Amino acid sequence: MTTVRSTLPDDARKVACEALQDTLVDLLGLSLVGKQAHWNVVGPRFRSIHLQLDEVVTAARDFADTVAERSAALGVPPDGRPETIAKAFTLPAPGDGWVRDSDAVQVMVEALQEAAGRLRERIDATEKADPVTQDLLIGITAELEKQRWMFDAENFPR
């Protein structure tokens, strides 16, 4: 079996790929959180929230693919197996059963805010190690923060 060789020195690759793997877990988990809420949301704003949740799911899945491919390009196989995600995922998520529209919005605000905060830490960590990975993380953060803002506006005023 051959392995993909990285263009980065080992120490920089380690930093970049840890940031990418942690981001992959957050994104895949976020897509599952969004789908769970999407399937179970109820309330007067059902349709708009239902559709908005799909926007987050699509973005998270697309970014997850890009993040995984970046890791592979750096010579580290990404790990998106269900057991890996289940073991490592810690973002807020809805409970079982139906989810009131305002509760679905709130859990998405919290999950997106926490995910963006973690991404900002990874942006700092990858600044010197790999500016290309850092740039990727910056773009993802911008979109997740936009989605967080859009959900937060749904519950205004509280």
C-alpha positions as protocol buffer text, in pm:
chain_id: "A"
residue {
  index: 1
  type: MET
  ca { x: 0 y: 0 z: 0 }
}
residue {
  index: 2
  type: THR
  ca { x: 131 y: 344 z: -84 }
}
residue {
  index: 3
  type: THR
  ca { x: 69 y: 653 z: 120 }
}
residue {
  index: 4
  type: VAL
  ca { x: 12 y: 1007 z: 7 }
}
residue {
  index: 5
  type: ARG
  ca { x: 307 y: 1225 z: 90 }
}
residue {
  index: 6
  type: SER
  ca { x: 254 y: 1572 z: 228 }
}
residue {
  index: 7
  type: THR
  ca { x: 401 y: 1896 z: 103 }
}
residue {
  index: 8
  type: LEU
  ca { x: 424 y: 2008 z: 467 }
}
residue {
  index: 9
  type: PRO
  ca { x: 687 y: 1924 z: 726 }
}
residue {
  index: 10
  type: ASP
  ca { x: 565 y: 1662 z: 975 }
}
residue {
  index: 11
  type: ASP
  ca { x: 506 y: 1904 z: 1264 }
}
residue {
  index: 12
  type: ALA
  ca { x: 303 y: 2145 z: 1048 }
}
residue {
  index: 13
  type: ARG
  ca { x: 110 y: 1856 z: 895 }
}
residue {
  index: 14
  type: LYS
  ca { x: 22 y: 1728 z: 1243 }
}
residue {
  index: 15
  type: VAL
  ca { x: -119 y: 2067 z: 1348 }
}
residue {
  index: 16
  type: ALA
  ca { x: -311 y: 2115 z: 1024 }
}
residue {
  index: 17
  type: CYS
  ca { x: -455 y: 1764 z: 1015 }
}
residue {
  index: 18
  type: GLU
  ca { x: -564 y: 1769 z: 1379 }
}
residue {
  index: 19
  type: ALA
  ca { x: -751 y: 2092 z: 1306 }
}
residue {
  index: 20
  type: LEU
  ca { x: -901 y: 1936 z: 994 }
}
residue {
  index: 21
  type: GLN
  ca { x: -1007 y: 1615 z: 1171 }
}
residue {
  index: 22
  type: ASP
  ca { x: -1169 y: 1806 z: 1458 }
}
residue {
  index: 23
  type: THR
  ca { x: -1346 y: 2026 z: 1204 }
}
residue {
  index: 24
  type: LEU
  ca { x: -1463 y: 1720 z: 1011 }
}
residue {
  index: 25
  type: VAL
  ca { x: -1621 y: 1578 z: 1327 }
}
residue {
  index: 26
  type: ASP
  ca { x: -1797 y: 1908 z: 1402 }
}
residue {
  index: 27
  type: LEU
  ca { x: -1925 y: 1946 z: 1046 }
}
residue {
  index: 28
  type: LEU
  ca { x: -2053 y: 1590 z: 1009 }
}
residue {
  index: 29
  type: GLY
  ca { x: -2216 y: 1611 z: 1351 }
}
residue {
  index: 30
  type: LEU
  ca { x: -2364 y: 1951 z: 1268 }
}
residue {
  index: 31
  type: SER
  ca { x: -2517 y: 1807 z: 952 }
}
residue {
  index: 32
  type: LEU
  ca { x: -2680 y: 1533 z: 1161 }
}
residue {
  index: 33
  type: VAL
  ca { x: -2806 y: 1784 z: 1418 }
}
residue {
  index: 34
  type: GLY
  ca { x: -2954 y: 1992 z: 1139 }
}
residue {
  index: 35
  type: LYS
  ca { x: -3125 y: 1693 z: 979 }
}
residue {
  index: 36
  type: GLN
  ca { x: -3263 y: 1573 z: 1313 }
}
residue {
  index: 37
  type: ALA
  ca { x: -3414 y: 1915 z: 1375 }
}
residue {
  index: 38
  type: HIS
  ca { x: -3530 y: 1936 z: 1010 }
}
residue {
  index: 39
  type: TRP
  ca { x: -3726 y: 1611 z: 1037 }
}
residue {
  index: 40
  type: ASN
  ca { x: -3884 y: 1694 z: 1373 }
}
residue {
  index: 41
  type: VAL
  ca { x: -3947 y: 2068 z: 1376 }
}
residue {
  index: 42
  type: VAL
  ca { x: -4304 y: 2176 z: 1448 }
}
residue {
  index: 43
  type: GLY
  ca { x: -4470 y: 2510 z: 1504 }
}
residue {
  index: 44
  type: PRO
  ca { x: -4595 y: 2813 z: 1319 }
}
residue {
  index: 45
  type: ARG
  ca { x: -4258 y: 2873 z: 1150 }
}
residue {
  index: 46
  type: PHE
  ca { x: -4223 y: 2510 z: 1045 }
}
residue {
  index: 47
  type: ARG
  ca { x: -4167 y: 2569 z: 674 }
}
residue {
  index: 48
  type: SER
  ca { x: -3911 y: 2850 z: 696 }
}
residue {
  index: 49
  type: ILE
  ca { x: -3710 y: 2676 z: 971 }
}
residue {
  index: 50
  type: HIS
  ca { x: -3739 y: 2340 z: 791 }
}
residue {
  index: 51
  type: LEU
  ca { x: -3586 y: 2493 z: 477 }
}
residue {
  index: 52
  type: GLN
  ca { x: -3325 y: 2693 z: 665 }
}
residue {
  index: 53
  type: LEU
  ca { x: -3207 y: 2378 z: 840 }
}
residue {
  index: 54
  type: ASP
  ca { x: -3144 y: 2219 z: 502 }
}
residue {
  index: 55
  type: GLU
  ca { x: -2920 y: 2513 z: 409 }
}
residue {
  index: 56
  type: VAL
  ca { x: -2702 y: 2442 z: 711 }
}
residue {
  index: 57
  type: VAL
  ca { x: -2698 y: 2069 z: 638 }
}
residue {
  index: 58
  type: THR
  ca { x: -2592 y: 2125 z: 277 }
}
residue {
  index: 59
  type: ALA
  ca { x: -2319 y: 2370 z: 378 }
}
residue {
  index: 60
  type: ALA
  ca { x: -2190 y: 2140 z: 653 }
}
residue {
  index: 61
  type: ARG
  ca { x: -2180 y: 1838 z: 422 }
}
residue {
  index: 62
  type: ASP
  ca { x: -2007 y: 2031 z: 143 }
}
residue {
  index: 63
  type: PHE
  ca { x: -1750 y: 2174 z: 382 }
}
residue {
  index: 64
  type: ALA
  ca { x: -1695 y: 1830 z: 539 }
}
residue {
  index: 65
  type: ASP
  ca { x: -1604 y: 1694 z: 197 }
}
residue {
  index: 66
  type: THR
  ca { x: -1360 y: 1979 z: 134 }
}
residue {
  index: 67
  type: VAL
  ca { x: -1204 y: 1939 z: 479 }
}
residue {
  index: 68
  type: ALA
  ca { x: -1165 y: 1563 z: 436 }
}
residue {
  index: 69
  type: GLU
  ca { x: -1006 y: 1608 z: 94 }
}
residue {
  index: 70
  type: ARG
  ca { x: -762 y: 1865 z: 235 }
}
residue {
  index: 71
  type: SER
  ca { x: -657 y: 1617 z: 501 }
}
residue {
  index: 72
  type: ALA
  ca { x: -609 y: 1346 z: 240 }
}
residue {
  index: 73
  type: ALA
  ca { x: -407 y: 1587 z: 24 }
}
residue {
  index: 74
  type: LEU
  ca { x: -178 y: 1642 z: 323 }
}
residue {
  index: 75
  type: GLY
  ca { x: -125 y: 1268 z: 358 }
}
residue {
  index: 76
  type: VAL
  ca { x: -352 y: 1197 z: 655 }
}
residue {
  index: 77
  type: PRO
  ca { x: -661 y: 984 z: 596 }
}
residue {
  index: 78
  type: PRO
  ca { x: -974 y: 1161 z: 725 }
}
residue {
  index: 79
  type: ASP
  ca { x: -1194 y: 968 z: 966 }
}
residue {
  index: 80
  type: GLY
  ca { x: -1565 y: 1027 z: 917 }
}
residue {
  index: 81
  type: ARG
  ca { x: -1681 y: 687 z: 1039 }
}
residue {
  index: 82
  type: PRO
  ca { x: -2004 y: 693 z: 1241 }
}
residue {
  index: 83
  type: GLU
  ca { x: -1830 y: 557 z: 1552 }
}
residue {
  index: 84
  type: THR
  ca { x: -1567 y: 831 z: 1532 }
}
residue {
  index: 85
  type: ILE
  ca { x: -1828 y: 1103 z: 1504 }
}
residue {
  index: 86
  type: ALA
  ca { x: -2040 y: 952 z: 1783 }
}
residue {
  index: 87
  type: LYS
  ca { x: -1741 y: 930 z: 2014 }
}
residue {
  index: 88
  type: ALA
  ca { x: -1598 y: 1277 z: 1948 }
}
residue {
  index: 89
  type: PHE
  ca { x: -1900 y: 1499 z: 1874 }
}
residue {
  index: 90
  type: THR
  ca { x: -1994 y: 1741 z: 2154 }
}
residue {
  index: 91
  type: LEU
  ca { x: -2193 y: 2026 z: 1996 }
}
residue {
  index: 92
  type: PRO
  ca { x: -2545 y: 2099 z: 2126 }
}
residue {
  index: 93
  type: ALA
  ca { x: -2822 y: 1892 z: 1966 }
}
residue {
  index: 94
  type: PRO
  ca { x: -3199 y: 1862 z: 1994 }
}
residue {
  index: 95
  type: GLY
  ca { x: -3354 y: 1594 z: 2212 }
}
residue {
  index: 96
  type: ASP
  ca { x: -3571 y: 1313 z: 2079 }
}
residue {
  index: 97
  type: GLY
  ca { x: -3913 y: 1367 z: 1939 }
}
residue {
  index: 98
  type: TRP
  ca { x: -4076 y: 1677 z: 1803 }
}
residue {
  index: 99
  type: VAL
  ca { x: -3883 y: 2000 z: 1836 }
}
residue {
  index: 100
  type: ARG
  ca { x: -4067 y: 2329 z: 1874 }
}
residue {
  index: 101
  type: ASP
  ca { x: -3957 y: 2577 z: 1604 }
}
residue {
  index: 102
  type: SER
  ca { x: -3813 y: 2823 z: 1859 }
}
residue {
  index: 103
  type: ASP
  ca { x: -3621 y: 2540 z: 2031 }
}
residue {
  index: 104
  type: ALA
  ca { x: -3483 y: 2417 z: 1698 }
}
residue {
  index: 105
  type: VAL
  ca { x: -3364 y: 2769 z: 1624 }
}
residue {
  index: 106
  type: GLN
  ca { x: -3202 y: 2803 z: 1966 }
}
residue {
  index: 107
  type: VAL
  ca { x: -3016 y: 2472 z: 1944 }
}
residue {
  index: 108
  type: MET
  ca { x: -2887 y: 2570 z: 1600 }
}
residue {
  index: 109
  type: VAL
  ca { x: -2771 y: 2909 z: 1730 }
}
residue {
  index: 110
  type: GLU
  ca { x: -2583 y: 2736 z: 2012 }
}
residue {
  index: 111
  type: ALA
  ca { x: -2435 y: 2462 z: 1792 }
}
residue {
  index: 112
  type: LEU
  ca { x: -2325 y: 2706 z: 1523 }
}
residue {
  index: 113
  type: GLN
  ca { x: -2179 y: 2948 z: 1777 }
}
residue {
  index: 114
  type: GLU
  ca { x: -1979 y: 2674 z: 1946 }
}
residue {
  index: 115
  type: ALA
  ca { x: -1861 y: 2533 z: 1612 }
}
residue {
  index: 116
  type: ALA
  ca { x: -1749 y: 2879 z: 1497 }
}
residue {
  index: 117
  type: GLY
  ca { x: -1568 y: 2938 z: 1825 }
}
residue {
  index: 118
  type: ARG
  ca { x: -1377 y: 2613 z: 1786 }
}
residue {
  index: 119
  type: LEU
  ca { x: -1295 y: 2701 z: 1427 }
}
residue {
  index: 120
  type: ARG
  ca { x: -1150 y: 3034 z: 1540 }
}
residue {
  index: 121
  type: GLU
  ca { x: -916 y: 2843 z: 1774 }
}
residue {
  index: 122
  type: ARG
  ca { x: -811 y: 2621 z: 1485 }
}
residue {
  index: 123
  type: ILE
  ca { x: -757 y: 2925 z: 1265 }
}
residue {
  index: 124
  type: ASP
  ca { x: -509 y: 3054 z: 1524 }
}
residue {
  index: 125
  type: ALA
  ca { x: -343 y: 2713 z: 1553 }
}
residue {
  index: 126
  type: THR
  ca { x: -292 y: 2676 z: 1177 }
}
residue {
  index: 127
  type: GLU
  ca { x: -169 y: 3029 z: 1106 }
}
residue {
  index: 128
  type: LYS
  ca { x: 201 y: 2937 z: 1094 }
}
residue {
  index: 129
  type: ALA
  ca { x: 167 y: 2564 z: 1033 }
}
residue {
  index: 130
  type: ASP
  ca { x: -41 y: 2581 z: 714 }
}
residue {
  index: 131
  type: PRO
  ca { x: -193 y: 2903 z: 579 }
}
residue {
  index: 132
  type: VAL
  ca { x: -382 y: 2705 z: 314 }
}
residue {
  index: 133
  type: THR
  ca { x: -567 y: 2506 z: 580 }
}
residue {
  index: 134
  type: GLN
  ca { x: -613 y: 2826 z: 778 }
}
residue {
  index: 135
  type: ASP
  ca { x: -774 y: 2991 z: 475 }
}
residue {
  index: 136
  type: LEU
  ca { x: -1012 y: 2698 z: 435 }
}
residue {
  index: 137
  type: LEU
  ca { x: -1111 y: 2722 z: 803 }
}
residue {
  index: 138
  type: ILE
  ca { x: -1165 y: 3098 z: 771 }
}
residue {
  index: 139
  type: GLY
  ca { x: -1413 y: 3045 z: 487 }
}
residue {
  index: 140
  type: ILE
  ca { x: -1602 y: 2779 z: 680 }
}
residue {
  index: 141
  type: THR
  ca { x: -1617 y: 3004 z: 986 }
}
residue {
  index: 142
  type: ALA
  ca { x: -1762 y: 3291 z: 782 }
}
residue {
  index: 143
  type: GLU
  ca { x: -2045 y: 3071 z: 655 }
}
residue {
  index: 144
  type: LEU
  ca { x: -2124 y: 2916 z: 994 }
}
residue {
  index: 145
  type: GLU
  ca { x: -2130 y: 3259 z: 1156 }
}
residue {
  index: 146
  type: LYS
  ca { x: -2366 y: 3381 z: 884 }
}
residue {
  index: 147
  type: GLN
  ca { x: -2595 y: 3085 z: 945 }
}
residue {
  index: 148
  type: ARG
  ca { x: -2580 y: 3147 z: 1323 }
}
residue {
  index: 149
  type: TRP
  ca { x: -2682 y: 3509 z: 1267 }
}
residue {
  index: 150
  type: MET
  ca { x: -2973 y: 3406 z: 1044 }
}
residue {
  index: 151
  type: PHE
  ca { x: -3103 y: 3159 z: 1301 }
}
residue {
  index: 152
  type: ASP
  ca { x: -3050 y: 3404 z: 1587 }
}
residue {
  index: 153
  type: ALA
  ca { x: -3261 y: 3662 z: 1402 }
}
residue {
  index: 154
  type: GLU
  ca { x: -3547 y: 3407 z: 1389 }
}
residue {
  index: 155
  type: ASN
  ca { x: -3595 y: 3423 z: 1766 }
}
residue {
  index: 156
  type: PHE
  ca { x: -3583 y: 3802 z: 1799 }
}
residue {
  index: 157
  type: PRO
  ca { x: -3713 y: 3944 z: 2022 }
}
residue {
  index: 158
  type: ARG
  ca { x: -3679 y: 3682 z: 2291 }
}
